[in-house]
Coordinates of N, CA and C in Angstrom, one line a residue:
X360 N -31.8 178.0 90.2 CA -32.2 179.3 89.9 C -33.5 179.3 89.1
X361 N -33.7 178.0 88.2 CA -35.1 178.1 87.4 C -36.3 178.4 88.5
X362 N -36.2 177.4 89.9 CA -37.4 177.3 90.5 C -37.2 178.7 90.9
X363 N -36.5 179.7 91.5 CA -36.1 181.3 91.9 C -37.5 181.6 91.0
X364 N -36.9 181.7 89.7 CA -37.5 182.3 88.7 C -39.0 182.1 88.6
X365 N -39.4 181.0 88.5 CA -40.5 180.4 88.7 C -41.7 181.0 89.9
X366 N -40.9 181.1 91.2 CA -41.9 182.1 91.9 C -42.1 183.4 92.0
X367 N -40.7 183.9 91.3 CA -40.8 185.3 90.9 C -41.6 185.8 89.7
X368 N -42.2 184.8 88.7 CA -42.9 185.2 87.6 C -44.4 184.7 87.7
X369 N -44.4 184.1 88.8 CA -46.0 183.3 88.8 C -47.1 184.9 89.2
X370 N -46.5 185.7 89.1 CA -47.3 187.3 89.5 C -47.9 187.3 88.0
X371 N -47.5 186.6 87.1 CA -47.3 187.5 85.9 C -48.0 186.6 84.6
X372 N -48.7 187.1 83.6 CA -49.1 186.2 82.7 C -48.5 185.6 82.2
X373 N -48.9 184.4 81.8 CA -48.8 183.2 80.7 C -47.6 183.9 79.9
X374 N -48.4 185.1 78.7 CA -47.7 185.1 77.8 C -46.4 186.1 78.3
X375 N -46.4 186.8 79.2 CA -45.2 187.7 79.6 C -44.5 186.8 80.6
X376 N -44.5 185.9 81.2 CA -43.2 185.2 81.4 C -42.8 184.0 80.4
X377 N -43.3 183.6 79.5 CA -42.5 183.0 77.9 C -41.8 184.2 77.4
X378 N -42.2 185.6 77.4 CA -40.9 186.2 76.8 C -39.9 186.4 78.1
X379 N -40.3 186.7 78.8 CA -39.0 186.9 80.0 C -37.9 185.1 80.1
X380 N -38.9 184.3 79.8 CA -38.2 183.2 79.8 C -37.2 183.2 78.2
X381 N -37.7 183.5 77.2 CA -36.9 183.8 76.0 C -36.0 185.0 75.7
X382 N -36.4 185.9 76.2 CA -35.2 187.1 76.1 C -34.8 187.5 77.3
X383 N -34.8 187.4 78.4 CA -33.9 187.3 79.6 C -32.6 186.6 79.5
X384 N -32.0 187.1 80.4 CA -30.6 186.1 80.4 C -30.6 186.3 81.8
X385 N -30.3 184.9 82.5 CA -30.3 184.4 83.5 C -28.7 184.1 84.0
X386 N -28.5 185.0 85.0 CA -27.3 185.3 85.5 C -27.1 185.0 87.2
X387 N -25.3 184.5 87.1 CA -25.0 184.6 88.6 C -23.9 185.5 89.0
X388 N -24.0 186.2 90.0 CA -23.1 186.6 90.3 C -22.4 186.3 92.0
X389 N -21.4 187.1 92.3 CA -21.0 186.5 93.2 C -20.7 187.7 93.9
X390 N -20.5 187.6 95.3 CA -20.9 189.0 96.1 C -19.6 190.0 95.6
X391 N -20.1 191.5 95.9 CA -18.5 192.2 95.5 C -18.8 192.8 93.9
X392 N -19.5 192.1 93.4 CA -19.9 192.1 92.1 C -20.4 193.6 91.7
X393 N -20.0 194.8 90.7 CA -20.3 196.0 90.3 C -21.9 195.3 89.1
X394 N -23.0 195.5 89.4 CA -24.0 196.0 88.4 C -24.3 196.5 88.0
X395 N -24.6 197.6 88.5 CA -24.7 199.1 87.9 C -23.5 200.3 88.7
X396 N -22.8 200.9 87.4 CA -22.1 202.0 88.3 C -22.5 203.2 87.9
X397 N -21.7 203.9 88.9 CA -22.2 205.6 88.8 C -21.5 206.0 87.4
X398 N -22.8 206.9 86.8 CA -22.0 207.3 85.3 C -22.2 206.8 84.5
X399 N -23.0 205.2 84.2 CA -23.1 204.2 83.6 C -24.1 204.5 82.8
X400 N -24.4 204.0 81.5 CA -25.6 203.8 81.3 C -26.3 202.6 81.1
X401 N -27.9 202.6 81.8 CA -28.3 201.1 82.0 C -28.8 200.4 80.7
X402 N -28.1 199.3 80.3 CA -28.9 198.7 79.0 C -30.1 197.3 79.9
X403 N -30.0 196.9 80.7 CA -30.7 195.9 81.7 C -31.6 196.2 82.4
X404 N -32.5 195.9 82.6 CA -33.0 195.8 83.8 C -32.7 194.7 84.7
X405 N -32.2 194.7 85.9 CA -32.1 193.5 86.8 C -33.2 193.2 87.4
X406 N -33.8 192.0 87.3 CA -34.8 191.2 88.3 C -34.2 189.9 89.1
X407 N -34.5 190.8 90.9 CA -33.7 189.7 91.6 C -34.3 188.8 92.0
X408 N -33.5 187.2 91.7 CA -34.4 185.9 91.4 C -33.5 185.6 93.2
X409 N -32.6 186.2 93.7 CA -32.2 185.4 94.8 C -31.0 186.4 95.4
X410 N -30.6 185.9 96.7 CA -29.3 186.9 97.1 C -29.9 188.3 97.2
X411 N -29.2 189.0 97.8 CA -29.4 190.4 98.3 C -28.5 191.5 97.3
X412 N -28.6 192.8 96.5 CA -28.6 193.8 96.3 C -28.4 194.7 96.7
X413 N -26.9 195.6 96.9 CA -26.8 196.8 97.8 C -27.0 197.8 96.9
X414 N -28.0 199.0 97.1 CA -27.8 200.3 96.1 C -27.3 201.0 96.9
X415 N -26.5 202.1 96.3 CA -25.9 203.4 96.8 C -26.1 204.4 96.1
X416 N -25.9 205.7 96.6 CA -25.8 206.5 96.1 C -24.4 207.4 96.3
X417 N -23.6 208.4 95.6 CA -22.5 209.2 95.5 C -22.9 210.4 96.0
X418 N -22.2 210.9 96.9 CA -22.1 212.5 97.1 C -21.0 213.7 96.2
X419 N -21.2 214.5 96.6 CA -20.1 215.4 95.1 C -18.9 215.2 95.9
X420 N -18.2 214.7 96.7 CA -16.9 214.7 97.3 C -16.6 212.9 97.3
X421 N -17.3 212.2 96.6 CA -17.0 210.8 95.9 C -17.6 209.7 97.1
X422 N -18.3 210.2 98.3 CA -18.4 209.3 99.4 C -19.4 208.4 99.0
X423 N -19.9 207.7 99.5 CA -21.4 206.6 99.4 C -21.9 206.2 100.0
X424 N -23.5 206.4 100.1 CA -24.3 206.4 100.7 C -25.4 205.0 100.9
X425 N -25.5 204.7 101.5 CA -26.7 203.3 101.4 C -27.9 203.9 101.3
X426 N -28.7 203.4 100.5 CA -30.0 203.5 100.3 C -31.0 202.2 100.3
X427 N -30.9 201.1 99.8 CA -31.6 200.1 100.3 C -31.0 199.1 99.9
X428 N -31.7 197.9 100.4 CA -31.3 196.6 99.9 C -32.5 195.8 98.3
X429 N -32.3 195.3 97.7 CA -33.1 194.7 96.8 C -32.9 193.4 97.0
X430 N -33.8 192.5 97.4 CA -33.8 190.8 97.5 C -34.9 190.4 96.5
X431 N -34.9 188.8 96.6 CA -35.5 187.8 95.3 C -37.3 188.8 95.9
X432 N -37.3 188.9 94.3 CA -38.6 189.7 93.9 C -38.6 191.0 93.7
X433 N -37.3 191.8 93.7 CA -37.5 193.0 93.2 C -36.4 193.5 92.0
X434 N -36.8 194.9 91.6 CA -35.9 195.2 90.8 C -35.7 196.9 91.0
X435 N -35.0 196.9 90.7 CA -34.1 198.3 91.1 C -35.3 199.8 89.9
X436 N -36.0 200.3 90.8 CA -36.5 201.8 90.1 C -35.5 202.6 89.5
X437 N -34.6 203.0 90.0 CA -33.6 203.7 89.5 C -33.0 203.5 88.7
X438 N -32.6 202.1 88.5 CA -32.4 201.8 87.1 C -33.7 201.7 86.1
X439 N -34.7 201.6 86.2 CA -35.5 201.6 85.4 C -35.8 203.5 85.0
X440 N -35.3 204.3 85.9 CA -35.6 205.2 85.2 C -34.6 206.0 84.3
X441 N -33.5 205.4 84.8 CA -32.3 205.3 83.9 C -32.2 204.9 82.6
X442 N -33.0 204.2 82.2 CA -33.1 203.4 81.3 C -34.2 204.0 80.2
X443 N -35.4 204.6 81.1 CA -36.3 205.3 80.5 C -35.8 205.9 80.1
X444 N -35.3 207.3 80.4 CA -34.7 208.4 80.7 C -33.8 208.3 79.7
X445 N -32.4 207.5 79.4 CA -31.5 206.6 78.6 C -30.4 208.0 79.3
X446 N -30.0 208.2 80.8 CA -29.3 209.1 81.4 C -28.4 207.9 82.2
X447 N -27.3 209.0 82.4 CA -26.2 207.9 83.1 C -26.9 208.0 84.6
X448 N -26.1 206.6 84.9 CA -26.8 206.2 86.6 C -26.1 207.1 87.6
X449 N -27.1 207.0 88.5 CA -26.8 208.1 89.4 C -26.4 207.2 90.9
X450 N -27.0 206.1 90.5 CA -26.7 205.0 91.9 C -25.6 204.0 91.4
X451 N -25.2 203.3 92.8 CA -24.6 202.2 92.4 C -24.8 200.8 93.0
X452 N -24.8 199.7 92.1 CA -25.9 198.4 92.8 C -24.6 197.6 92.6
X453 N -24.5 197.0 94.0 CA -23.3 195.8 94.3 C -24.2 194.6 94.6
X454 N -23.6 193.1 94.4 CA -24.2 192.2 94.9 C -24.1 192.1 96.1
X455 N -24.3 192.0 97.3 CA -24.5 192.1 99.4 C -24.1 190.6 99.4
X456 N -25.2 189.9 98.3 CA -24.8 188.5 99.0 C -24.8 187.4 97.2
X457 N -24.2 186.9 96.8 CA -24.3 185.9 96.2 C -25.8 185.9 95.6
X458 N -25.8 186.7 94.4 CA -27.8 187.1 93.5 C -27.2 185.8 92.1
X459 N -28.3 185.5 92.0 CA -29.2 185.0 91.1 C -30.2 186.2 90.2
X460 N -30.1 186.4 88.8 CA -30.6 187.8 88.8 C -31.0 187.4 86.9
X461 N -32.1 187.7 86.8 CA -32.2 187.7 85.2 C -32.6 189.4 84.7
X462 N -31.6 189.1 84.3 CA -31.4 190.4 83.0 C -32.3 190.7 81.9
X463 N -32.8 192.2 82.0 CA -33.7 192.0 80.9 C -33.2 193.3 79.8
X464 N -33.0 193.5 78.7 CA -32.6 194.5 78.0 C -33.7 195.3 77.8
X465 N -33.2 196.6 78.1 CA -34.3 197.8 78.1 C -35.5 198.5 77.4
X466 N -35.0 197.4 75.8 CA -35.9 197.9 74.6 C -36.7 196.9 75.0
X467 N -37.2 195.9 75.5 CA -38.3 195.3 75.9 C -39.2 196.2 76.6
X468 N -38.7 196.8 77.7 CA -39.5 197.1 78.7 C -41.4 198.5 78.5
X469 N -41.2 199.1 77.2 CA -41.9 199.7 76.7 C -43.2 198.8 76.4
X470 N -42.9 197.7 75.6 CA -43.7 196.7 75.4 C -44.4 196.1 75.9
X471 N -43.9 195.6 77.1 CA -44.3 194.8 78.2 C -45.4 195.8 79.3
X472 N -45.2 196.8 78.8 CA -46.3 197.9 79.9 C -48.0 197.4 79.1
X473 N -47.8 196.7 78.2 CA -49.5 196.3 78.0 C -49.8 194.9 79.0
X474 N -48.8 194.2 79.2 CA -49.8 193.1 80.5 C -49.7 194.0 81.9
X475 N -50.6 193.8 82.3 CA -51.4 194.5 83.6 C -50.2 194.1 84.9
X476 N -49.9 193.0 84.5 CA -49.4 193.0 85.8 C -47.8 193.4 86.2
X477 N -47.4 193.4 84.9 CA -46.0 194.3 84.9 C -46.0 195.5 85.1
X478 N -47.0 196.5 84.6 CA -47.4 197.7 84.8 C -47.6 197.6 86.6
X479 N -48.7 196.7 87.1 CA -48.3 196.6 88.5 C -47.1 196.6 88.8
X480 N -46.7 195.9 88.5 CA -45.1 195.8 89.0 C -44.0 196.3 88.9
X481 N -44.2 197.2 88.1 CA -43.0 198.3 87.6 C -43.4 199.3 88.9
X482 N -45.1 199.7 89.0 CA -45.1 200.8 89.4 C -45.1 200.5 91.5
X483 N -45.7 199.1 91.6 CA -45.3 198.8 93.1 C -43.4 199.3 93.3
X484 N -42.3 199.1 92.5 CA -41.4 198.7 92.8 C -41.0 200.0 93.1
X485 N -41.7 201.2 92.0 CA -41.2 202.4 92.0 C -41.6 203.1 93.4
X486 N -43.0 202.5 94.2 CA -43.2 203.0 95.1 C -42.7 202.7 96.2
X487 N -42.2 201.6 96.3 CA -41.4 200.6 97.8 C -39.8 201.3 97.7
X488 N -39.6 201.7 96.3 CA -38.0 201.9 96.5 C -38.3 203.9 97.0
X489 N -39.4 204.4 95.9 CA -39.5 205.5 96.9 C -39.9 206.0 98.6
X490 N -40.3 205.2 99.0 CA -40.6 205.0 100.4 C -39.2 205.0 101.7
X491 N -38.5 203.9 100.5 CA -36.9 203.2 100.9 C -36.1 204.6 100.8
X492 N -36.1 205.5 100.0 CA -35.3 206.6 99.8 C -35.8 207.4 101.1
X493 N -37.4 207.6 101.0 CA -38.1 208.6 102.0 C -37.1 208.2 103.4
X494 N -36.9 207.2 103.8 CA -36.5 206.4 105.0 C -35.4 206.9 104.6
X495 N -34.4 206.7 103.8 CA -33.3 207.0 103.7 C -32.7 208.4 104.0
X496 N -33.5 209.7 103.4 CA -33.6 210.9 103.9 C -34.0 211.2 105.5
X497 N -35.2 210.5 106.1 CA -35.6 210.8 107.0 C -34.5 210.3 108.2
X498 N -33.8 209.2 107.8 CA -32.8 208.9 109.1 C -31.3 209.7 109.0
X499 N -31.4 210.4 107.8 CA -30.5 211.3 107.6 C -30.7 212.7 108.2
X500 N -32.1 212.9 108.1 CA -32.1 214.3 108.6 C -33.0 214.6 110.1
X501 N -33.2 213.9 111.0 CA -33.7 213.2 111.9 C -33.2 212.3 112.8
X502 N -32.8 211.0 112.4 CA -32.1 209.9 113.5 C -31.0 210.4 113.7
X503 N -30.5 209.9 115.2 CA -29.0 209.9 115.7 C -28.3 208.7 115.2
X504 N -27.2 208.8 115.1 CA -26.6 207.9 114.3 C -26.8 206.6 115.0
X505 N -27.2 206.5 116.4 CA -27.1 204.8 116.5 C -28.1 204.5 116.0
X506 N -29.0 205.3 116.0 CA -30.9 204.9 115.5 C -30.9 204.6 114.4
X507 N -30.1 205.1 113.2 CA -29.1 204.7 111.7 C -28.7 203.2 111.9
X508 N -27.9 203.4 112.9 CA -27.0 202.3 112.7 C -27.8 200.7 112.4
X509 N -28.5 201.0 114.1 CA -29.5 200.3 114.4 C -30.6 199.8 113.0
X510 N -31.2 200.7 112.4 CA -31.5 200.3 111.9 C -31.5 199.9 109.9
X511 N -29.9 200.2 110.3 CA -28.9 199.1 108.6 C -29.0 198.0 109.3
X512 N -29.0 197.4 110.4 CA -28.5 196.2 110.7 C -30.0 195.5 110.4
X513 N -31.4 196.2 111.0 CA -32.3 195.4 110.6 C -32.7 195.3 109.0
X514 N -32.6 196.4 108.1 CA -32.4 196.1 107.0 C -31.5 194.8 106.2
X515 N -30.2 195.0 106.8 CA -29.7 194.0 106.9 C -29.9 192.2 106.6
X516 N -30.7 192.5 107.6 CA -31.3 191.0 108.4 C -32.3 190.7 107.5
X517 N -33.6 191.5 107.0 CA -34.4 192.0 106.3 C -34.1 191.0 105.0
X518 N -33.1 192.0 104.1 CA -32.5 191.5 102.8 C -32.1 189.7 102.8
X519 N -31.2 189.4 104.2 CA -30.8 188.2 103.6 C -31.2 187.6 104.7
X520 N -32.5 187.5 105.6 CA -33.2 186.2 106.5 C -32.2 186.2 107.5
X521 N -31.4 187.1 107.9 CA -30.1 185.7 108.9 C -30.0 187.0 110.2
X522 N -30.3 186.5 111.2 CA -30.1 187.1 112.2 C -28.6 187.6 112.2
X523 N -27.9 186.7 111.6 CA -26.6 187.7 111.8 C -25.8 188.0 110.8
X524 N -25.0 189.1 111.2 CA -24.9 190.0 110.3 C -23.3 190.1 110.0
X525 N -22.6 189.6 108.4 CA -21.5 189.6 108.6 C -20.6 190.2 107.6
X526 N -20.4 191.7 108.6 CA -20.0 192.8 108.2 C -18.7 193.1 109.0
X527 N -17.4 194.2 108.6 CA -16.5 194.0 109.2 C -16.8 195.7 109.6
X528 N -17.0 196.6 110.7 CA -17.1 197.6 111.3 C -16.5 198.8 110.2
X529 N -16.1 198.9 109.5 CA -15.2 199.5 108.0 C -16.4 199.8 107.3
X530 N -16.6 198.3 106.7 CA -17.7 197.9 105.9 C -19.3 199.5 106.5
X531 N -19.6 198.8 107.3 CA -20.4 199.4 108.0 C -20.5 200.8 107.9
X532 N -19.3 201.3 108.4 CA -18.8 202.6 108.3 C -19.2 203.6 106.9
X533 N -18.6 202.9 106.2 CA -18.6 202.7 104.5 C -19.7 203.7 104.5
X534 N -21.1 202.5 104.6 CA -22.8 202.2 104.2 C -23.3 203.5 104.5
X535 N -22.7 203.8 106.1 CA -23.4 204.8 106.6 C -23.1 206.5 106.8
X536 N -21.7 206.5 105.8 CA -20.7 207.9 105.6 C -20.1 208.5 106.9
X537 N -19.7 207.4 107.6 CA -18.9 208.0 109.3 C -17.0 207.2 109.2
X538 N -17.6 207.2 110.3 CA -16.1 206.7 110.7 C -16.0 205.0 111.0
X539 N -15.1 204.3 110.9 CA -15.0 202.9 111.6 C -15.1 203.1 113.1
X540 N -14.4 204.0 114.1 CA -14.3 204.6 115.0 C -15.5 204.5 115.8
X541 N -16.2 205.6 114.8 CA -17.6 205.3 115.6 C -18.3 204.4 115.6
X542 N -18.2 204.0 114.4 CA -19.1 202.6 114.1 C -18.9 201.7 115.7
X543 N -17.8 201.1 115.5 CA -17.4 200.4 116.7 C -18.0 200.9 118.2
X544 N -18.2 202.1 118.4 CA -18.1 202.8 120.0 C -20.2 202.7 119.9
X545 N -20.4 202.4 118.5 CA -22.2 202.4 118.9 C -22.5 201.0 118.7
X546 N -21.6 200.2 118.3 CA -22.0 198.5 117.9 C -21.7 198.5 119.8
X547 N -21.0 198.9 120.7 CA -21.0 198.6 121.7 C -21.6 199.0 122.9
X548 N -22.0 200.2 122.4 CA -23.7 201.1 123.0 C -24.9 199.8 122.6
X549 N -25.0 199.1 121.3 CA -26.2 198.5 121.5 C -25.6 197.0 122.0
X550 N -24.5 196.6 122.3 CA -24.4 195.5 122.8 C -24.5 195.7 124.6
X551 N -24.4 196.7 125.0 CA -24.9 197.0 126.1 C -26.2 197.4 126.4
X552 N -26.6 197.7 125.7 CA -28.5 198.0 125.5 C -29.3 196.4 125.4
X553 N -28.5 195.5 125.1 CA -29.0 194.3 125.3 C -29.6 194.1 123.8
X554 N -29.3 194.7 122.9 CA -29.8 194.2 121.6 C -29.3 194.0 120.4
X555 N -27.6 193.5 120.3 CA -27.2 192.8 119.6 C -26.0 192.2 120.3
X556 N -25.6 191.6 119.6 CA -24.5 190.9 120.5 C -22.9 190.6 118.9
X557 N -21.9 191.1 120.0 CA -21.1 190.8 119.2 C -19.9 189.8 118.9
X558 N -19.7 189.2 118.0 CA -19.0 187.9 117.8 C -17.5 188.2 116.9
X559 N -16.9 187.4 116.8 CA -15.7 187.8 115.9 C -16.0 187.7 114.0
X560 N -16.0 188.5 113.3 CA -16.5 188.9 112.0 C -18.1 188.9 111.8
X561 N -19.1 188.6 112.9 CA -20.1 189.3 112.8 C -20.9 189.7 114.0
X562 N -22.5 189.9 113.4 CA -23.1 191.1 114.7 C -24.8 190.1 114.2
X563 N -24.8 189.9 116.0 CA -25.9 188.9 115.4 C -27.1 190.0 116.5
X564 N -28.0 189.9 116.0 CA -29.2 191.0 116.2 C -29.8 190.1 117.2
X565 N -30.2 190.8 118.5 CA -31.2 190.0 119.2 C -32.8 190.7 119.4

């Protein structure tokens, strides 16, 4: 995980990764894993050194919604404005795949806005994750659900490098606020479209 860390800090000066090396805490978790929940309040910031990050969001009838993935080099906006803010979370971040993740506690984060490149980096992240929501709304109020579907799986693929994808049609369901039902009847619309193919526990993208 050191060398993780190592190319995730090489953005950053000298003297702001010796404090992230001193007051971080360097953590693993293992997929399934709750990091941030709804309601919560964030004392962390997570910086992902490895593994994939699912965020979600809640509707008022308790359902949940996928909003993006976070892999090695990013960190969650929403919690950082959670944090600002010092308001309970409004999202919820599971580990996808087996993260490697250093933790940073929140009363740093004010400080650290004098090296330049963190300030980059806070505000790149704010912008890629708001883009990720724009996307998120847009295939909500716009795509047909296999054009959704279609495109969690390349998200998917996206977050953890692997052509295939190993999710159980439930799961899926879950991400995208439908049915298992359907999920199934459009994983086999695109295996007939000639652009994924399906195997026993997963869905390998062609």
């Amino acid at each position: 995980m050191h060398k993780a860390l190592d190319q995730f800090t090489r953005k950053f000066e000298p003297e702001l990764i010796d404090e992230i090396n001193q007051l971080g805490q360097l953590k693993k978790y293992k997929t399934g894993k709750v990091l941030i929940d709804f309601g919560s309040y964030v004392k962390n910031i997570p910086l992902v050194l490895s593994g994939a990050i699912k965020v979600v969001r809640e509707d008022a009838e308790g359902r949940e919604l996928f909003l993006y993935f976070l892999g090695g080099g990013d960190t969650c906006a929403m919690s950082l404005t959670c944090c600002i803010n010092q308001k309970k979370s409004e999202i919820k971040a599971v580990v996808e795949e087996d993260a490697g993740v250093m933790m940073i506690p929140l009363h740093y984060m004010d400080g650290w806005m004098k090296y330049s490149s963190w300030r980059q980096f806070v505000f790149s992240s704010y912008n890629q994750r708001f883009e990720e929501m724009l996307n998120a709304v847009d295939s909500l109020a716009f795509m047909k659900l296999d054009e959704r579907l279609m495109n969690y799986l390349l998200d998917c693929k996206q977050s953890s490098g692997d052509f295939s994808i190993h999710k159980t049609h439930q799961q899926i369901a879950q991400d995208l606020n439908t049915s298992r039902v359907v999920v199934s009847r459009l994983l086999k619309k695109l295996v007939e479209e000639e652009r994924i193919e399906l195997h026993r526990n997963r869905i390998e993208i062609l």
